[in-house]
Short mmCIF file of C-alpha atoms in Angstrom, two decimals:
data_model
loop_
_atom_site.label_atom_id
_atom_site.label_comp_id
_atom_site.label_asym_id
_atom_site.label_seq_id
_atom_site.Cartn_x
_atom_site.Cartn_y
_atom_site.Cartn_z
CA UNK A 28 98.10 30.66 106.10
CA UNK A 29 99.22 33.74 104.17
CA UNK A 30 96.49 36.36 103.78
CA UNK A 31 96.08 37.67 100.24
CA UNK A 32 94.38 40.92 99.34
CA UNK A 33 93.01 41.45 95.83
CA UNK A 34 93.16 45.01 94.53
CA UNK A 35 90.71 46.06 91.84
CA UNK A 36 90.51 48.94 89.40
CA UNK A 37 87.31 49.82 87.55
CA UNK A 38 85.87 46.52 88.69
CA UNK A 39 88.77 44.40 87.40
CA UNK A 40 91.30 42.65 89.66
CA UNK A 41 94.75 44.10 88.87
CA UNK A 42 96.99 43.01 91.76
CA UNK A 43 97.34 40.49 94.57
CA UNK A 44 99.10 41.44 97.80
CA UNK A 45 100.40 38.65 100.04
CA UNK A 46 101.24 39.62 103.61
CA UNK A 47 103.97 36.93 103.61
CA UNK A 48 104.95 36.23 100.02
CA UNK A 49 107.50 33.55 101.00
CA UNK A 50 108.55 31.85 104.23
CA UNK A 51 112.15 30.91 103.32
CA UNK A 52 114.37 32.78 105.76
CA UNK A 53 117.12 33.24 103.18
CA UNK A 54 114.67 35.26 101.07
CA UNK A 55 114.02 37.73 103.94
CA UNK A 56 110.25 37.04 104.27
CA UNK A 57 108.13 40.08 103.53
CA UNK A 58 104.85 41.20 101.97
CA UNK A 59 104.79 41.65 98.21
CA UNK A 60 102.54 42.51 95.30
CA UNK A 61 102.29 39.63 92.82
CA UNK A 62 100.87 39.12 90.34
CA UNK A 63 100.34 42.68 89.17
CA UNK A 64 98.57 42.94 85.82
CA UNK A 65 97.80 45.53 83.17
CA UNK A 66 94.15 46.26 82.35
CA UNK A 67 94.38 43.68 79.55
CA UNK A 68 95.65 41.06 81.98
CA UNK A 69 99.39 41.00 81.17
CA UNK A 70 101.46 40.09 84.25
CA UNK A 71 104.20 42.66 84.97
CA UNK A 72 105.76 41.23 88.15
CA UNK A 73 107.79 38.11 88.85
CA UNK A 74 108.05 36.13 92.09
CA UNK A 75 111.14 34.12 93.03
CA UNK A 76 112.67 33.93 89.52
CA UNK A 77 115.47 31.42 89.00
CA UNK A 78 118.10 34.14 88.54
CA UNK A 79 117.26 35.84 91.88
CA UNK A 80 114.89 33.76 93.99
CA UNK A 81 114.73 36.51 96.63
CA UNK A 82 113.12 38.95 94.18
CA UNK A 83 109.50 39.11 95.26
CA UNK A 84 107.28 41.00 92.85
CA UNK A 85 106.86 44.65 93.89
CA UNK A 86 107.36 46.00 97.38
CA UNK A 87 109.95 47.32 99.81
CA UNK A 88 113.27 45.59 100.51
CA UNK A 89 116.54 46.82 102.04
CA UNK A 90 119.81 44.82 102.01
CA UNK A 91 121.32 46.40 105.12
CA UNK A 92 119.54 47.74 108.19
CA UNK A 93 122.10 47.93 110.99
CA UNK A 94 123.85 44.93 109.43
CA UNK A 95 120.70 42.85 108.93
CA UNK A 96 119.58 41.73 105.47
CA UNK A 97 115.96 42.59 104.61
CA UNK A 98 116.55 42.04 100.86
CA UNK A 99 117.32 38.34 100.76
CA UNK A 100 120.14 36.31 99.27
CA UNK A 101 123.81 36.91 99.97
CA UNK A 102 125.20 39.94 101.79
CA UNK A 103 127.96 42.01 100.22
CA UNK A 104 130.89 42.20 102.65
CA UNK A 105 133.61 44.77 102.08
CA UNK A 106 136.88 43.22 100.79
CA UNK A 107 135.15 39.85 100.61
CA UNK A 108 132.25 40.15 98.17
CA UNK A 109 128.82 38.45 98.21
CA UNK A 110 128.76 36.19 101.25
CA UNK A 111 126.24 33.78 102.73
CA UNK A 112 125.44 35.10 106.21
CA UNK A 113 122.88 34.15 108.80
CA UNK A 114 121.65 37.73 109.07
CA UNK A 115 118.27 37.76 107.35
CA UNK A 116 115.46 39.83 108.80
CA UNK A 117 111.71 39.65 108.30
CA UNK A 118 108.96 42.16 107.62
CA UNK A 119 106.04 41.00 109.74
CA UNK A 120 102.49 42.02 108.94
CA UNK A 121 100.96 43.41 112.14
CA UNK A 122 97.57 44.20 110.65
CA UNK A 123 95.51 46.36 108.31
CA UNK A 124 94.19 49.67 109.64
CA UNK A 125 92.16 50.07 106.46
CA UNK A 126 91.31 47.47 103.84
CA UNK A 127 89.27 48.05 100.68
CA UNK A 128 89.05 46.91 97.07
CA UNK A 129 91.20 49.78 95.82
CA UNK A 130 93.80 49.95 98.58
CA UNK A 131 94.85 49.44 102.17
CA UNK A 132 96.79 50.85 105.10
CA UNK A 133 99.11 48.35 106.77
CA UNK A 134 101.29 48.24 109.87
CA UNK A 135 104.48 46.13 109.83
CA UNK A 136 107.45 45.33 112.05
CA UNK A 137 110.96 44.86 110.65
CA UNK A 138 112.39 42.19 112.96
CA UNK A 139 115.87 40.61 113.18
CA UNK A 140 117.32 38.41 115.92
CA UNK A 141 114.03 38.70 117.81
CA UNK A 142 114.23 42.49 117.97
CA UNK A 143 112.13 45.06 116.14
CA UNK A 144 114.37 47.56 114.38
CA UNK A 145 111.78 49.49 112.40
CA UNK A 146 108.05 50.05 112.50
CA UNK A 147 106.53 50.58 109.07
CA UNK A 148 103.32 52.30 108.06
CA UNK A 149 102.51 51.38 104.44
CA UNK A 150 99.71 52.69 102.25
CA UNK A 151 98.79 51.31 98.84
CA UNK A 152 96.12 52.76 96.56
CA UNK A 153 94.92 51.97 93.04
CA UNK A 154 93.66 54.64 90.63
CA UNK A 155 92.21 54.23 87.12
CA UNK A 156 93.89 56.15 84.30
CA UNK A 157 91.59 55.21 81.44
CA UNK A 158 90.92 51.94 79.64
CA UNK A 159 94.55 50.92 79.13
CA UNK A 160 96.35 52.08 82.28
CA UNK A 161 96.10 52.39 86.04
CA UNK A 162 98.35 53.68 88.83
CA UNK A 163 99.68 52.06 91.99
CA UNK A 164 100.47 54.60 94.71
CA UNK A 165 102.74 53.18 97.44
CA UNK A 166 104.02 55.11 100.46
CA UNK A 167 106.21 53.61 103.16
CA UNK A 168 107.23 55.22 106.46
CA UNK A 169 110.02 53.54 108.43
CA UNK A 170 110.38 54.55 112.10
CA UNK A 171 113.39 53.57 114.19
CA UNK A 172 112.09 51.84 117.34
CA UNK A 173 115.42 50.69 118.83
CA UNK A 174 116.06 53.69 121.10
CA UNK A 175 119.40 54.35 119.38
CA UNK A 176 120.51 55.48 115.95
CA UNK A 177 120.53 52.86 113.19
CA UNK A 178 121.57 53.26 109.58
CA UNK A 179 120.42 51.89 106.24
CA UNK A 180 123.05 50.71 103.80
CA UNK A 181 123.49 48.93 100.48
CA UNK A 182 126.14 46.88 98.70
CA UNK A 183 127.40 50.21 97.32
CA UNK A 184 127.98 51.64 100.79
CA UNK A 185 129.69 48.36 101.70
CA UNK A 186 132.14 48.55 98.79
CA UNK A 187 130.37 47.42 95.60
CA UNK A 188 130.17 50.40 93.20
CA UNK A 189 126.88 50.92 91.38
CA UNK A 190 124.90 48.55 93.61
CA UNK A 191 123.02 51.09 95.68
CA UNK A 192 119.75 49.19 95.69
CA UNK A 193 117.36 49.14 98.62
CA UNK A 194 113.95 50.73 99.18
CA UNK A 195 111.04 50.42 96.75
CA UNK A 196 111.77 47.66 94.21
CA UNK A 197 109.85 46.18 91.29
CA UNK A 198 110.96 42.93 89.65
CA UNK A 199 109.47 42.66 86.17
CA UNK A 200 109.23 39.44 84.11
CA UNK A 201 112.16 38.51 81.88
CA UNK A 202 111.17 38.21 78.22
CA UNK A 203 112.87 37.15 74.99
CA UNK A 204 113.49 40.81 74.12
CA UNK A 205 115.32 43.03 76.59
CA UNK A 206 113.07 45.65 78.16
CA UNK A 207 113.55 49.25 77.06
CA UNK A 208 114.29 51.78 79.79
CA UNK A 209 114.16 55.56 79.43
CA UNK A 210 113.52 58.86 81.18
CA UNK A 211 112.46 62.23 79.77
CA UNK A 212 115.98 62.86 78.47
CA UNK A 213 117.98 59.61 78.63
CA UNK A 214 117.81 56.09 77.18
CA UNK A 215 119.29 52.75 78.24
CA UNK A 216 120.47 51.15 81.48
CA UNK A 217 123.87 52.81 81.52
CA UNK A 218 122.38 56.27 80.98
CA UNK A 219 119.64 56.09 83.62
CA UNK A 220 121.06 53.81 86.34
CA UNK A 221 122.24 55.63 89.45
CA UNK A 222 120.78 58.95 88.33
CA UNK A 223 117.84 61.00 89.51
CA UNK A 224 114.85 61.66 87.26
CA UNK A 225 111.29 62.76 87.91
CA UNK A 226 110.09 59.58 86.19
CA UNK A 227 111.52 56.45 84.60
CA UNK A 228 109.83 54.03 82.21
CA UNK A 229 110.45 50.31 81.70
CA UNK A 230 108.78 48.87 78.59
CA UNK A 231 108.36 45.19 77.80
CA UNK A 232 106.88 43.47 74.78
CA UNK A 233 103.25 44.26 75.64
CA UNK A 234 103.46 46.51 78.69
CA UNK A 235 105.02 49.65 80.15
CA UNK A 236 105.71 50.61 83.75
CA UNK A 237 106.36 54.25 84.56
CA UNK A 238 107.81 54.99 88.00
CA UNK A 239 107.69 58.43 89.59
CA UNK A 240 108.81 59.84 92.90
CA UNK A 241 105.70 61.59 94.21
CA UNK A 242 107.46 63.79 96.79
CA UNK A 243 110.46 66.11 96.53
CA UNK A 244 112.46 63.94 98.94
CA UNK A 245 111.68 60.76 97.01
CA UNK A 246 112.87 62.39 93.79
CA UNK A 247 116.28 62.96 95.40
CA UNK A 248 116.89 59.19 95.46
CA UNK A 249 118.67 57.85 92.34
CA UNK A 250 117.08 55.07 90.35
CA UNK A 251 118.49 51.54 90.51
CA UNK A 252 117.97 49.96 87.09
CA UNK A 253 118.70 46.58 85.53
CA UNK A 254 117.73 45.45 82.03
CA UNK A 255 120.70 43.42 80.74
CA UNK A 256 120.82 40.89 83.60
CA UNK A 257 117.13 41.03 84.43
CA UNK A 258 114.35 43.68 84.28
CA UNK A 259 114.08 45.52 87.58
CA UNK A 260 113.67 49.06 88.87
CA UNK A 261 113.97 50.53 92.35
CA UNK A 262 114.67 53.76 94.15
CA UNK A 263 117.83 53.90 96.26
CA UNK A 264 117.70 54.93 99.93
CA UNK A 265 121.49 54.53 100.26
CA UNK A 266 122.98 54.90 96.80
CA UNK A 267 126.40 56.17 97.90
CA UNK A 268 126.30 56.81 101.65
CA UNK A 269 124.54 55.13 104.56
CA UNK A 270 121.26 56.73 105.58
CA UNK A 271 121.16 57.39 109.33
CA UNK A 272 117.84 57.14 111.15
CA UNK A 273 117.87 58.70 114.60
CA UNK A 274 116.13 57.06 117.56
CA UNK A 275 112.43 57.65 116.94
CA UNK A 276 113.19 59.14 113.53
CA UNK A 277 111.20 58.31 110.40
CA UNK A 278 112.09 57.87 106.73
CA UNK A 279 109.21 58.41 104.28
CA UNK A 280 109.11 57.71 100.55
CA UNK A 281 106.26 57.67 98.01
CA UNK A 282 106.41 56.02 94.59
CA UNK A 283 103.60 56.09 92.01
CA UNK A 284 103.79 53.43 89.30
CA UNK A 285 101.79 53.60 86.10
CA UNK A 286 100.86 50.12 84.82
CA UNK A 287 99.96 50.34 81.13
CA UNK A 288 99.21 48.10 78.19
CA UNK A 289 101.45 48.44 75.13
CA UNK A 290 104.86 50.07 74.66
CA UNK A 291 104.56 53.75 75.52
CA UNK A 292 106.76 56.41 73.97
CA UNK A 293 108.16 59.35 75.95
CA UNK A 294 105.16 61.59 75.38
CA UNK A 295 102.74 58.85 76.38
CA UNK A 296 104.71 57.98 79.51
CA UNK A 297 105.01 61.61 80.58
CA UNK A 298 101.31 62.26 80.05
CA UNK A 299 100.25 59.28 82.17
CA UNK A 300 102.68 60.20 84.96
CA UNK A 301 101.29 63.72 85.12
CA UNK A 302 97.79 62.30 85.35
CA UNK A 303 98.76 59.69 87.96
CA UNK A 304 100.65 61.98 90.32
CA UNK A 305 97.91 64.61 90.31
CA UNK A 306 95.01 62.15 90.45
#
Protein backbone atom coordinates (compact mmCIF):
# COMPACT_ATOMS: atom_id res chain seq x y z
CA UNK A 1 0.00 0.00 0.00
CA UNK A 2 1.30 3.45 -0.94
CA UNK A 3 2.12 5.63 2.06
CA UNK A 4 0.68 9.14 1.87
CA UNK A 5 1.93 12.08 3.90
CA UNK A 6 -0.32 15.08 4.49
CA UNK A 7 1.43 18.43 4.71
CA UNK A 8 -0.25 21.24 6.62
CA UNK A 9 0.20 24.99 6.78
CA UNK A 10 -1.29 27.10 9.58
CA UNK A 11 -3.34 24.10 10.61
CA UNK A 12 -4.82 23.48 7.14
CA UNK A 13 -3.89 20.52 4.92
CA UNK A 14 -2.35 21.91 1.71
CA UNK A 15 -0.64 18.94 0.04
CA UNK A 16 -0.54 15.16 -0.11
CA UNK A 17 2.70 13.34 -0.88
CA UNK A 18 2.52 9.75 -2.11
CA UNK A 19 5.73 7.73 -1.91
CA UNK A 20 4.61 5.79 -5.01
CA UNK A 21 2.11 7.91 -6.91
CA UNK A 22 1.57 5.26 -9.62
CA UNK A 23 2.71 1.68 -10.19
CA UNK A 24 2.52 1.55 -14.01
CA UNK A 25 6.05 0.91 -15.22
CA UNK A 26 5.54 3.00 -18.36
CA UNK A 27 4.93 6.03 -16.13
CA UNK A 28 8.32 5.62 -14.39
CA UNK A 29 6.94 5.08 -10.84
CA UNK A 30 8.02 7.78 -8.43
CA UNK A 31 6.86 9.84 -5.45
CA UNK A 32 4.78 12.91 -6.18
CA UNK A 33 2.88 15.74 -4.54
CA UNK A 34 -0.83 15.63 -5.40
CA UNK A 35 -3.19 17.18 -4.72
CA UNK A 36 -1.54 20.47 -3.82
CA UNK A 37 -4.01 23.19 -2.85
CA UNK A 38 -4.07 26.93 -2.25
CA UNK A 39 -5.14 28.19 1.18
CA UNK A 40 -8.70 28.50 -0.17
CA UNK A 41 -8.65 24.88 -1.30
CA UNK A 42 -8.11 25.26 -5.07
CA UNK A 43 -6.20 22.28 -6.50
CA UNK A 44 -3.10 23.37 -8.48
CA UNK A 45 -1.64 19.99 -9.50
CA UNK A 46 -2.83 17.27 -11.86
CA UNK A 47 -2.11 13.53 -11.72
CA UNK A 48 -2.04 11.33 -14.83
CA UNK A 49 -3.96 13.72 -17.13
CA UNK A 50 -5.26 12.28 -20.40
CA UNK A 51 -2.85 14.33 -22.51
CA UNK A 52 0.24 13.06 -20.63
CA UNK A 53 -0.59 10.21 -18.26
CA UNK A 54 3.01 10.14 -16.98
CA UNK A 55 2.72 13.66 -15.56
CA UNK A 56 2.46 13.14 -11.82
CA UNK A 57 1.63 16.30 -9.91
CA UNK A 58 4.77 18.02 -8.59
CA UNK A 59 8.11 16.34 -8.01
CA UNK A 60 11.36 15.32 -9.69
CA UNK A 61 11.53 13.49 -13.01
CA UNK A 62 14.33 13.04 -15.56
CA UNK A 63 13.85 11.55 -19.06
CA UNK A 64 17.40 10.26 -19.49
CA UNK A 65 19.78 8.99 -16.83
CA UNK A 66 22.45 6.93 -18.59
CA UNK A 67 19.83 5.98 -21.18
CA UNK A 68 17.11 5.09 -18.67
CA UNK A 69 13.78 6.92 -18.61
CA UNK A 70 12.79 8.31 -15.19
CA UNK A 71 10.18 10.67 -16.72
CA UNK A 72 7.70 8.22 -18.17
CA UNK A 73 6.13 7.81 -21.58
CA UNK A 74 8.07 7.52 -24.81
CA UNK A 75 11.80 8.17 -25.16
CA UNK A 76 13.09 10.59 -27.78
CA UNK A 77 15.62 8.79 -29.97
CA UNK A 78 17.89 10.82 -32.23
CA UNK A 79 16.92 10.57 -35.94
CA UNK A 80 13.89 8.50 -34.95
CA UNK A 81 11.70 10.63 -32.69
CA UNK A 82 9.51 9.62 -29.72
CA UNK A 83 9.82 5.86 -29.38
CA UNK A 84 8.31 3.26 -27.08
CA UNK A 85 11.23 1.63 -25.27
CA UNK A 86 11.45 -0.80 -22.39
CA UNK A 87 13.82 1.48 -20.50
CA UNK A 88 11.76 2.92 -17.66
CA UNK A 89 13.34 3.39 -14.26
CA UNK A 90 11.79 3.81 -10.82
CA UNK A 91 12.35 6.14 -7.89
CA UNK A 92 12.02 3.93 -4.82
CA UNK A 93 11.20 5.37 -1.43
CA UNK A 94 13.78 4.03 1.03
CA UNK A 95 12.40 5.82 4.07
CA UNK A 96 11.86 9.10 5.90
CA UNK A 97 14.68 10.42 8.07
CA UNK A 98 12.34 13.13 9.36
CA UNK A 99 8.57 13.34 9.08
CA UNK A 100 6.38 16.15 10.41
CA UNK A 101 3.20 18.05 9.57
CA UNK A 102 5.08 20.81 7.76
CA UNK A 103 7.72 18.76 5.94
CA UNK A 104 9.96 15.73 5.67
CA UNK A 105 13.39 14.43 4.77
CA UNK A 106 13.35 11.41 2.47
CA UNK A 107 15.88 8.95 1.08
CA UNK A 108 15.28 7.41 -2.36
CA UNK A 109 16.99 5.09 -4.83
CA UNK A 110 16.79 5.63 -8.60
CA UNK A 111 16.77 2.07 -9.93
CA UNK A 112 16.80 0.68 -13.49
CA UNK A 113 17.40 -2.90 -14.65
CA UNK A 114 17.85 -3.94 -11.02
CA UNK A 115 20.71 -1.51 -10.47
CA UNK A 116 20.77 1.68 -8.41
CA UNK A 117 22.09 4.56 -10.50
CA UNK A 118 21.44 7.44 -8.12
CA UNK A 119 20.82 7.92 -4.43
CA UNK A 120 18.57 10.87 -3.67
CA UNK A 121 18.22 12.93 -0.52
CA UNK A 122 15.02 15.01 -0.75
CA UNK A 123 13.74 17.64 1.65
CA UNK A 124 10.31 19.26 1.49
CA UNK A 125 9.12 22.04 3.79
CA UNK A 126 5.97 24.15 3.97
CA UNK A 127 5.96 27.79 5.11
CA UNK A 128 3.02 30.17 5.61
CA UNK A 129 3.08 33.46 3.71
CA UNK A 130 -0.08 35.03 5.08
CA UNK A 131 -3.76 34.18 4.69
CA UNK A 132 -3.75 33.70 0.91
CA UNK A 133 -0.38 32.08 0.14
CA UNK A 134 2.16 29.53 1.31
CA UNK A 135 5.51 28.25 0.04
CA UNK A 136 6.75 24.76 -0.81
CA UNK A 137 10.53 24.44 -0.46
CA UNK A 138 11.91 21.37 -2.27
CA UNK A 139 15.59 20.39 -2.42
CA UNK A 140 16.88 17.28 -4.17
CA UNK A 141 20.43 15.90 -4.09
CA UNK A 142 21.30 13.18 -6.60
CA UNK A 143 24.46 11.15 -5.92
CA UNK A 144 25.97 8.80 -8.49
CA UNK A 145 26.36 5.38 -6.84
CA UNK A 146 27.46 3.35 -9.89
CA UNK A 147 31.24 3.67 -9.42
CA UNK A 148 31.59 5.23 -12.89
CA UNK A 149 30.53 8.47 -14.53
CA UNK A 150 26.91 8.72 -15.67
CA UNK A 151 25.20 11.60 -17.42
CA UNK A 152 21.77 13.19 -17.35
CA UNK A 153 20.14 14.07 -20.65
CA UNK A 154 16.88 15.28 -22.16
CA UNK A 155 15.07 15.08 -25.48
CA UNK A 156 16.92 18.29 -26.40
CA UNK A 157 20.32 16.68 -25.88
CA UNK A 158 19.06 13.71 -27.91
CA UNK A 159 18.06 15.86 -30.88
CA UNK A 160 14.71 17.53 -30.14
CA UNK A 161 15.25 21.32 -29.95
CA UNK A 162 13.50 23.16 -27.14
CA UNK A 163 12.65 20.01 -25.17
CA UNK A 164 15.23 20.29 -22.42
CA UNK A 165 12.93 19.15 -19.65
CA UNK A 166 14.05 17.08 -16.70
CA UNK A 167 14.55 17.90 -13.02
CA UNK A 168 11.93 19.62 -10.86
CA UNK A 169 8.56 19.59 -12.66
CA UNK A 170 5.08 20.82 -11.77
CA UNK A 171 2.04 19.79 -13.81
CA UNK A 172 -0.81 22.23 -13.24
CA UNK A 173 -4.48 21.59 -14.08
CA UNK A 174 -5.71 22.46 -17.57
CA UNK A 175 -8.54 25.00 -17.52
CA UNK A 176 -10.86 26.58 -20.09
CA UNK A 177 -8.62 29.66 -20.20
CA UNK A 178 -4.93 29.26 -20.97
CA UNK A 179 -2.72 29.98 -17.98
CA UNK A 180 -0.70 33.19 -18.02
CA UNK A 181 3.06 32.86 -17.62
CA UNK A 182 5.49 35.69 -16.88
CA UNK A 183 8.77 36.66 -15.26
CA UNK A 184 9.97 40.02 -13.95
CA UNK A 185 10.62 41.24 -17.50
CA UNK A 186 8.98 38.83 -19.97
CA UNK A 187 5.50 37.53 -20.79
CA UNK A 188 4.22 34.42 -22.58
CA UNK A 189 5.48 30.90 -23.26
CA UNK A 190 7.70 31.84 -26.19
CA UNK A 191 9.39 34.64 -24.25
CA UNK A 192 10.14 32.70 -21.06
CA UNK A 193 10.66 29.10 -22.20
CA UNK A 194 14.28 27.98 -22.28
CA UNK A 195 15.50 31.12 -20.53
CA UNK A 196 16.87 31.77 -17.07
CA UNK A 197 15.03 34.01 -14.61
CA UNK A 198 15.18 34.45 -10.86
CA UNK A 199 11.48 33.62 -10.69
CA UNK A 200 8.64 32.61 -13.00
CA UNK A 201 4.90 32.81 -12.39
CA UNK A 202 2.10 30.64 -13.79
CA UNK A 203 -1.39 32.04 -13.18
CA UNK A 204 -4.65 30.15 -13.65
CA UNK A 205 -8.23 31.29 -13.25
CA UNK A 206 -8.18 31.36 -9.43
CA UNK A 207 -4.57 30.63 -8.51
CA UNK A 208 -0.95 31.59 -9.08
CA UNK A 209 2.24 29.56 -8.73
CA UNK A 210 5.54 31.39 -8.50
CA UNK A 211 8.68 29.30 -8.95
CA UNK A 212 12.11 30.45 -7.83
CA UNK A 213 15.55 28.92 -7.88
CA UNK A 214 16.72 29.28 -4.28
CA UNK A 215 20.45 28.79 -4.96
CA UNK A 216 22.81 30.41 -7.45
CA UNK A 217 23.39 27.07 -9.21
CA UNK A 218 19.66 26.38 -9.49
CA UNK A 219 19.12 29.80 -11.07
CA UNK A 220 21.55 28.84 -13.85
CA UNK A 221 19.08 26.22 -15.12
CA UNK A 222 16.66 27.52 -17.79
CA UNK A 223 12.95 27.18 -17.24
CA UNK A 224 10.94 24.62 -19.20
CA UNK A 225 7.48 26.09 -19.79
CA UNK A 226 4.29 24.92 -21.47
CA UNK A 227 0.96 26.78 -21.56
CA UNK A 228 -0.43 26.22 -25.08
CA UNK A 229 -0.38 22.40 -25.00
CA UNK A 230 -0.83 22.06 -21.25
CA UNK A 231 0.15 24.09 -18.15
CA UNK A 232 3.48 22.91 -16.79
CA UNK A 233 6.72 24.37 -15.44
CA UNK A 234 10.06 22.79 -14.65
CA UNK A 235 13.73 23.62 -14.31
CA UNK A 236 16.09 22.01 -16.81
CA UNK A 237 19.12 20.02 -15.65
CA UNK A 238 20.16 19.32 -19.26
CA UNK A 239 18.65 22.04 -21.42
CA UNK A 240 21.26 21.93 -24.20
CA UNK A 241 24.07 19.61 -23.11
CA UNK A 242 24.20 16.42 -21.08
CA UNK A 243 25.04 16.90 -17.41
CA UNK A 244 27.87 14.59 -16.33
CA UNK A 245 27.88 13.24 -12.78
CA UNK A 246 31.20 11.76 -11.72
CA UNK A 247 31.40 8.56 -9.68
CA UNK A 248 30.36 9.58 -6.18
CA UNK A 249 29.46 13.06 -7.42
CA UNK A 250 26.30 14.90 -6.39
CA UNK A 251 23.91 17.26 -8.17
CA UNK A 252 21.90 19.56 -5.89
CA UNK A 253 18.99 21.84 -6.78
CA UNK A 254 16.51 23.81 -4.66
CA UNK A 255 13.19 25.21 -5.89
CA UNK A 256 10.79 27.28 -3.79
CA UNK A 257 7.22 27.48 -5.09
CA UNK A 258 4.72 30.04 -3.89
CA UNK A 259 1.15 28.68 -3.95
CA UNK A 260 -1.31 31.58 -3.90
CA UNK A 261 -5.00 32.26 -4.28
CA UNK A 262 -6.05 34.64 -7.05
CA UNK A 263 -4.19 35.93 -10.12
CA UNK A 264 -1.10 37.79 -8.96
CA UNK A 265 0.46 40.63 -10.93
CA UNK A 266 4.22 41.09 -11.26
CA UNK A 267 4.58 43.16 -8.11
CA UNK A 268 2.56 40.70 -6.08
CA UNK A 269 4.50 37.70 -7.39
CA UNK A 270 7.86 39.36 -6.76
CA UNK A 271 6.91 40.37 -3.23
CA UNK A 272 5.82 36.84 -2.28
CA UNK A 273 8.96 35.29 -3.79
CA UNK A 274 11.17 37.62 -1.77
CA UNK A 275 9.28 36.66 1.37
CA UNK A 276 9.36 32.93 0.56
CA UNK A 277 13.05 32.64 -0.28
CA UNK A 278 14.13 34.56 2.82
CA UNK A 279 11.61 32.93 5.17
